[in-house]
């Protein structure tokens, strides 16, 4: 079964093509800067242990033109891996927000599309791109089964005491004001990998997804019981451009004292805060360079970033009543040794003790970085949201 996985953002599209049940993709790609005259497409084909890369810069004004270019690459004589788009049996879509309505992977129908559209107000930065990806894929792959995999679905197992806010009850029942959580596809994937590695299905695991967006989840016996992102992806950990958890009164203060509008405050907290607001850089690699050069703001930002994660670890150990493994994943979690070192320092009460030599090693495989004396495993597990989406599509159609 050929499953084409699309992860469409507002100005980008990530994709992978799987020939299931094989878990290695036969091609993958990234389209960046959609809507600009210098859009970039990087297309990789994997064959006989080799990787062939096609890279091009060209104007791609919208998602339809971007995905049309992908179809050309997939079918182009000489480098194509299929002859006709009809060979794609399933298209799996990442959809960020599924609200309470979607707690499982779902075949996309006109009714499902309409409900996804209604949820745009809850994820205005993500769901519009996800929705566009669905509409374009329906045109380009008309014979394929279109399936939605929701980032929020994994967190729907949280108990009510964890997902409710202490606001008037009618705001929950009438407007859906509650904790939804995000990055669920990633948290689910690495939590399952960790439980399998530990050979302990009932394991108590904390998964930490650190990229430009950051979240942490408490997982017990494969079920999420709490997570840091809330009603939107703004809450919780400090992120690349998002503030993370903040006193709600700051919003009122900025409106009354600084004269900022709701829209301006939204932009401030979502796009101009976090590491960007603290250091001037949203990319942790740039922040680390500044820190290494002696920049005091960058040094403080790293301390704040790690300390916020530590506080969540402590609260989630309490929620789980124990801990078998701490898992780092995503771009920063997998590649930033300094972040991992700072997060795991002074955490011996929880059995966490990092081995600095193991932590400094680079690998694309699942690995332990805890010391031999540690009583709790510290794991780095590369995430693969696209593979998880493909697997969920297969399970749904089985």
mmCIF file of N, CA, C and O in Angstrom, residues 315-370:
data_model
loop_
_atom_site.group_PDB
_atom_site.id
_atom_site.type_symbol
_atom_site.label_atom_id
_atom_site.label_comp_id
_atom_site.label_asym_id
_atom_site.label_seq_id
_atom_site.Cartn_x
_atom_site.Cartn_y
_atom_site.Cartn_z
ATOM 1 N N UNK A 315 6.333 17.925 38.473
ATOM 2 C CA UNK A 315 4.882 17.803 38.628
ATOM 3 C C UNK A 315 4.361 16.526 37.969
ATOM 4 O O UNK A 315 3.425 15.889 38.478
ATOM 5 N N UNK A 316 4.996 16.112 36.888
ATOM 6 C CA UNK A 316 4.518 14.909 36.198
ATOM 7 C C UNK A 316 4.970 13.629 36.895
ATOM 8 O O UNK A 316 4.288 12.602 36.819
ATOM 9 N N UNK A 317 6.106 13.668 37.576
ATOM 10 C CA UNK A 317 6.481 12.528 38.415
ATOM 11 C C UNK A 317 5.431 12.345 39.511
ATOM 12 O O UNK A 317 5.027 11.224 39.835
ATOM 13 N N UNK A 318 4.947 13.462 40.043
ATOM 14 C CA UNK A 318 3.881 13.391 41.041
ATOM 15 C C UNK A 318 2.601 12.828 40.428
ATOM 16 O O UNK A 318 1.933 11.972 41.020
ATOM 17 N N UNK A 319 2.243 13.294 39.221
ATOM 18 C CA UNK A 319 1.024 12.821 38.562
ATOM 19 C C UNK A 319 1.101 11.333 38.236
ATOM 20 O O UNK A 319 0.091 10.612 38.326
ATOM 21 N N UNK A 320 2.293 10.867 37.865
ATOM 22 C CA UNK A 320 2.490 9.461 37.516
ATOM 23 C C UNK A 320 2.746 8.590 38.745
ATOM 24 O O UNK A 320 2.654 7.364 38.661
ATOM 25 N N UNK A 321 3.098 9.237 39.848
ATOM 26 C CA UNK A 321 3.516 8.518 41.064
ATOM 27 C C UNK A 321 4.702 7.608 40.763
ATOM 28 O O UNK A 321 4.749 6.438 41.134
ATOM 29 N N UNK A 322 5.676 8.177 40.079
ATOM 30 C CA UNK A 322 6.877 7.430 39.741
ATOM 31 C C UNK A 322 7.354 7.780 38.341
ATOM 32 O O UNK A 322 6.717 8.564 37.632
ATOM 33 N N UNK A 323 8.474 7.199 37.946
ATOM 34 C CA UNK A 323 9.022 7.464 36.616
ATOM 35 C C UNK A 323 9.961 6.340 36.213
ATOM 36 O O UNK A 323 10.880 5.996 36.957
ATOM 37 N N UNK A 324 9.713 5.769 35.038
ATOM 38 C CA UNK A 324 10.602 4.742 34.491
ATOM 39 C C UNK A 324 11.592 5.308 33.487
ATOM 40 O O UNK A 324 12.720 4.831 33.387
ATOM 41 N N UNK A 325 11.149 6.328 32.736
ATOM 42 C CA UNK A 325 12.042 6.874 31.708
ATOM 43 C C UNK A 325 11.662 8.303 31.361
ATOM 44 O O UNK A 325 10.482 8.665 31.349
ATOM 45 N N UNK A 326 12.690 9.084 31.098
ATOM 46 C CA UNK A 326 12.544 10.436 30.574
ATOM 47 C C UNK A 326 13.017 10.395 29.131
ATOM 48 O O UNK A 326 14.109 9.897 28.843
ATOM 49 N N UNK A 327 12.204 10.919 28.204
ATOM 50 C CA UNK A 327 12.513 10.812 26.780
ATOM 51 C C UNK A 327 12.654 12.203 26.165
ATOM 52 O O UNK A 327 11.759 13.044 26.300
ATOM 53 N N UNK A 328 13.757 12.442 25.481
ATOM 54 C CA UNK A 328 13.965 13.673 24.712
ATOM 55 C C UNK A 328 13.738 13.364 23.238
ATOM 56 O O UNK A 328 14.227 12.351 22.726
ATOM 57 N N UNK A 329 13.023 14.266 22.549
ATOM 58 C CA UNK A 329 12.801 14.063 21.118
ATOM 59 C C UNK A 329 12.650 15.395 20.408
ATOM 60 O O UNK A 329 12.613 16.453 21.039
ATOM 61 N N UNK A 330 12.567 15.347 19.079
ATOM 62 C CA UNK A 330 12.448 16.496 18.168
ATOM 63 C C UNK A 330 13.790 17.224 18.039
ATOM 64 O O UNK A 330 14.782 16.839 18.655
ATOM 65 N N UNK A 331 13.816 18.278 17.216
ATOM 66 C CA UNK A 331 15.078 18.891 16.792
ATOM 67 C C UNK A 331 16.018 19.267 17.915
ATOM 68 O O UNK A 331 17.194 18.895 17.924
ATOM 69 N N UNK A 332 15.527 20.015 18.898
ATOM 70 C CA UNK A 332 16.369 20.422 20.026
ATOM 71 C C UNK A 332 16.602 19.242 20.957
ATOM 72 O O UNK A 332 17.730 18.996 21.403
ATOM 73 N N UNK A 333 15.546 18.508 21.256
ATOM 74 C CA UNK A 333 15.666 17.382 22.179
ATOM 75 C C UNK A 333 16.649 16.331 21.708
ATOM 76 O O UNK A 333 17.375 15.737 22.508
ATOM 77 N N UNK A 334 16.705 16.102 20.400
ATOM 78 C CA UNK A 334 17.583 15.074 19.850
ATOM 79 C C UNK A 334 19.015 15.555 19.641
ATOM 80 O O UNK A 334 19.953 14.743 19.648
ATOM 81 N N UNK A 335 19.199 16.869 19.440
ATOM 82 C CA UNK A 335 20.508 17.358 18.989
ATOM 83 C C UNK A 335 21.227 18.318 19.932
ATOM 84 O O UNK A 335 22.417 18.570 19.752
ATOM 85 N N UNK A 336 20.528 18.862 20.921
ATOM 86 C CA UNK A 336 21.131 19.872 21.787
ATOM 87 C C UNK A 336 21.567 19.240 23.109
ATOM 88 O O UNK A 336 20.776 19.106 24.051
ATOM 89 N N UNK A 337 22.838 18.859 23.178
ATOM 90 C CA UNK A 337 23.365 18.198 24.372
ATOM 91 C C UNK A 337 23.318 19.117 25.592
ATOM 92 O O UNK A 337 23.102 18.661 26.719
ATOM 93 N N UNK A 338 23.528 20.415 25.378
ATOM 94 C CA UNK A 338 23.525 21.359 26.494
ATOM 95 C C UNK A 338 22.154 21.410 27.164
ATOM 96 O O UNK A 338 22.056 21.398 28.400
ATOM 97 N N UNK A 339 21.103 21.460 26.363
ATOM 98 C CA UNK A 339 19.753 21.460 26.931
ATOM 99 C C UNK A 339 19.518 20.216 27.776
ATOM 100 O O UNK A 339 19.032 20.294 28.913
ATOM 101 N N UNK A 340 19.874 19.062 27.248
ATOM 102 C CA UNK A 340 19.675 17.819 27.992
ATOM 103 C C UNK A 340 20.472 17.809 29.287
ATOM 104 O O UNK A 340 19.984 17.382 30.340
ATOM 105 N N UNK A 341 21.700 18.313 29.221
ATOM 106 C CA UNK A 341 22.537 18.360 30.416
ATOM 107 C C UNK A 341 21.927 19.250 31.491
ATOM 108 O O UNK A 341 21.852 18.883 32.674
ATOM 109 N N UNK A 342 21.468 20.433 31.098
ATOM 110 C CA UNK A 342 20.883 21.364 32.063
ATOM 111 C C UNK A 342 19.584 20.825 32.652
ATOM 112 O O UNK A 342 19.323 20.965 33.853
ATOM 113 N N UNK A 343 18.764 20.201 31.806
ATOM 114 C CA UNK A 343 17.487 19.655 32.286
ATOM 115 C C UNK A 343 17.720 18.551 33.310
ATOM 116 O O UNK A 343 16.990 18.448 34.309
ATOM 117 N N UNK A 344 18.719 17.730 33.085
ATOM 118 C CA UNK A 344 18.937 16.567 33.944
ATOM 119 C C UNK A 344 19.859 16.846 35.134
ATOM 120 O O UNK A 344 20.125 15.945 35.934
ATOM 121 N N UNK A 345 20.337 18.075 35.271
ATOM 122 C CA UNK A 345 21.208 18.402 36.408
ATOM 123 C C UNK A 345 20.376 18.623 37.660
ATOM 124 O O UNK A 345 19.245 19.110 37.602
ATOM 125 N N UNK A 346 20.927 18.228 38.803
ATOM 126 C CA UNK A 346 20.258 18.386 40.100
ATOM 127 C C UNK A 346 18.879 17.736 40.130
ATOM 128 O O UNK A 346 17.930 18.270 40.690
ATOM 129 N N UNK A 347 18.768 16.566 39.509
ATOM 130 C CA UNK A 347 17.503 15.841 39.467
ATOM 131 C C UNK A 347 17.672 14.417 40.014
ATOM 132 O O UNK A 347 16.894 13.515 39.691
ATOM 133 N N UNK A 348 18.690 14.220 40.852
ATOM 134 C CA UNK A 348 18.988 12.875 41.353
ATOM 135 C C UNK A 348 17.874 12.330 42.249
ATOM 136 O O UNK A 348 17.737 11.116 42.392
ATOM 137 N N UNK A 349 17.077 13.202 42.844
ATOM 138 C CA UNK A 349 15.965 12.750 43.673
ATOM 139 C C UNK A 349 15.014 11.875 42.859
ATOM 140 O O UNK A 349 14.390 10.962 43.391
ATOM 141 N N UNK A 350 14.923 12.146 41.555
ATOM 142 C CA UNK A 350 14.044 11.383 40.674
ATOM 143 C C UNK A 350 14.776 10.228 39.985
ATOM 144 O O UNK A 350 14.245 9.619 39.057
ATOM 145 N N UNK A 351 16.008 9.967 40.408
ATOM 146 C CA UNK A 351 16.782 8.889 39.808
ATOM 147 C C UNK A 351 17.424 9.262 38.496
ATOM 148 O O UNK A 351 17.919 8.399 37.768
ATOM 149 N N UNK A 352 17.413 10.555 38.164
ATOM 150 C CA UNK A 352 17.952 11.037 36.891
ATOM 151 C C UNK A 352 19.404 11.467 37.064
ATOM 152 O O UNK A 352 19.714 12.369 37.843
ATOM 153 N N UNK A 353 20.267 10.807 36.330
ATOM 154 C CA UNK A 353 21.690 11.138 36.360
ATOM 155 C C UNK A 353 22.256 10.916 34.968
ATOM 156 O O UNK A 353 22.265 9.804 34.460
ATOM 157 N N UNK A 354 22.727 11.979 34.352
ATOM 158 C CA UNK A 354 23.152 11.909 32.963
ATOM 159 C C UNK A 354 24.626 11.543 32.855
ATOM 160 O O UNK A 354 25.435 11.887 33.724
ATOM 161 N N UNK A 355 24.981 10.803 31.831
ATOM 162 C CA UNK A 355 26.371 10.493 31.507
ATOM 163 C C UNK A 355 26.814 11.504 30.450
ATOM 164 O O UNK A 355 26.318 11.483 29.314
ATOM 165 N N UNK A 356 27.720 12.391 30.798
ATOM 166 C CA UNK A 356 28.095 13.486 29.899
ATOM 167 C C UNK A 356 28.729 12.993 28.608
ATOM 168 O O UNK A 356 28.538 13.602 27.548
ATOM 169 N N UNK A 357 29.469 11.902 28.671
ATOM 170 C CA UNK A 357 30.096 11.370 27.462
ATOM 171 C C UNK A 357 29.050 10.796 26.513
ATOM 172 O O UNK A 357 29.073 11.051 25.302
ATOM 173 N N UNK A 358 28.118 10.034 27.058
ATOM 174 C CA UNK A 358 27.039 9.494 26.224
ATOM 175 C C UNK A 358 26.188 10.625 25.656
ATOM 176 O O UNK A 358 25.758 10.575 24.503
ATOM 177 N N UNK A 359 25.946 11.644 26.479
ATOM 178 C CA UNK A 359 25.117 12.766 26.056
ATOM 179 C C UNK A 359 25.750 13.532 24.902
ATOM 180 O O UNK A 359 25.054 14.088 24.057
ATOM 181 N N UNK A 360 27.072 13.568 24.861
ATOM 182 C CA UNK A 360 27.782 14.340 23.833
ATOM 183 C C UNK A 360 27.848 13.612 22.491
ATOM 184 O O UNK A 360 28.127 14.233 21.458
ATOM 185 N N UNK A 361 27.576 12.313 22.496
ATOM 186 C CA UNK A 361 27.650 11.548 21.257
ATOM 187 C C UNK A 361 26.502 11.918 20.328
ATOM 188 O O UNK A 361 25.430 12.304 20.767
ATOM 189 N N UNK A 362 26.739 11.794 19.025
ATOM 190 C CA UNK A 362 25.701 12.062 18.018
ATOM 191 C C UNK A 362 25.266 10.745 17.393
ATOM 192 O O UNK A 362 26.100 9.920 17.021
ATOM 193 N N UNK A 363 23.963 10.563 17.275
ATOM 194 C CA UNK A 363 23.432 9.351 16.669
ATOM 195 C C UNK A 363 22.006 9.609 16.235
ATOM 196 O O UNK A 363 21.315 10.446 16.801
ATOM 197 N N UNK A 364 21.557 8.866 15.239
ATOM 198 C CA UNK A 364 20.172 8.976 14.789
ATOM 199 C C UNK A 364 19.337 7.811 15.303
ATOM 200 O O UNK A 364 18.195 7.620 14.884
ATOM 201 N N UNK A 365 19.906 7.049 16.227
ATOM 202 C CA UNK A 365 19.222 5.878 16.778
ATOM 203 C C UNK A 365 18.759 6.128 18.210
ATOM 204 O O UNK A 365 19.273 7.004 18.905
ATOM 205 N N UNK A 366 17.795 5.339 18.657
ATOM 206 C CA UNK A 366 17.381 5.365 20.063
ATOM 207 C C UNK A 366 18.583 5.009 20.922
ATOM 208 O O UNK A 366 19.303 4.038 20.636
ATOM 209 N N UNK A 367 18.807 5.782 21.983
ATOM 210 C CA UNK A 367 19.942 5.476 22.844
ATOM 211 C C UNK A 367 19.726 5.990 24.267
ATOM 212 O O UNK A 367 18.959 6.913 24.503
ATOM 213 N N UNK A 368 20.423 5.354 25.205
ATOM 214 C CA UNK A 368 20.424 5.786 26.594
ATOM 215 C C UNK A 368 21.548 6.793 26.811
ATOM 216 O O UNK A 368 22.646 6.631 26.277
ATOM 217 N N UNK A 369 21.273 7.799 27.631
ATOM 218 C CA UNK A 369 22.344 8.738 27.994
ATOM 219 C C UNK A 369 22.452 8.872 29.509
ATOM 220 O O UNK A 369 23.144 9.754 30.011
ATOM 221 N N UNK A 370 21.773 8.005 30.246
ATOM 222 C CA UNK A 370 21.892 8.019 31.704
ATOM 223 C C UNK A 370 23.168 7.311 32.133
ATOM 224 O O UNK A 370 23.721 6.466 31.408
#
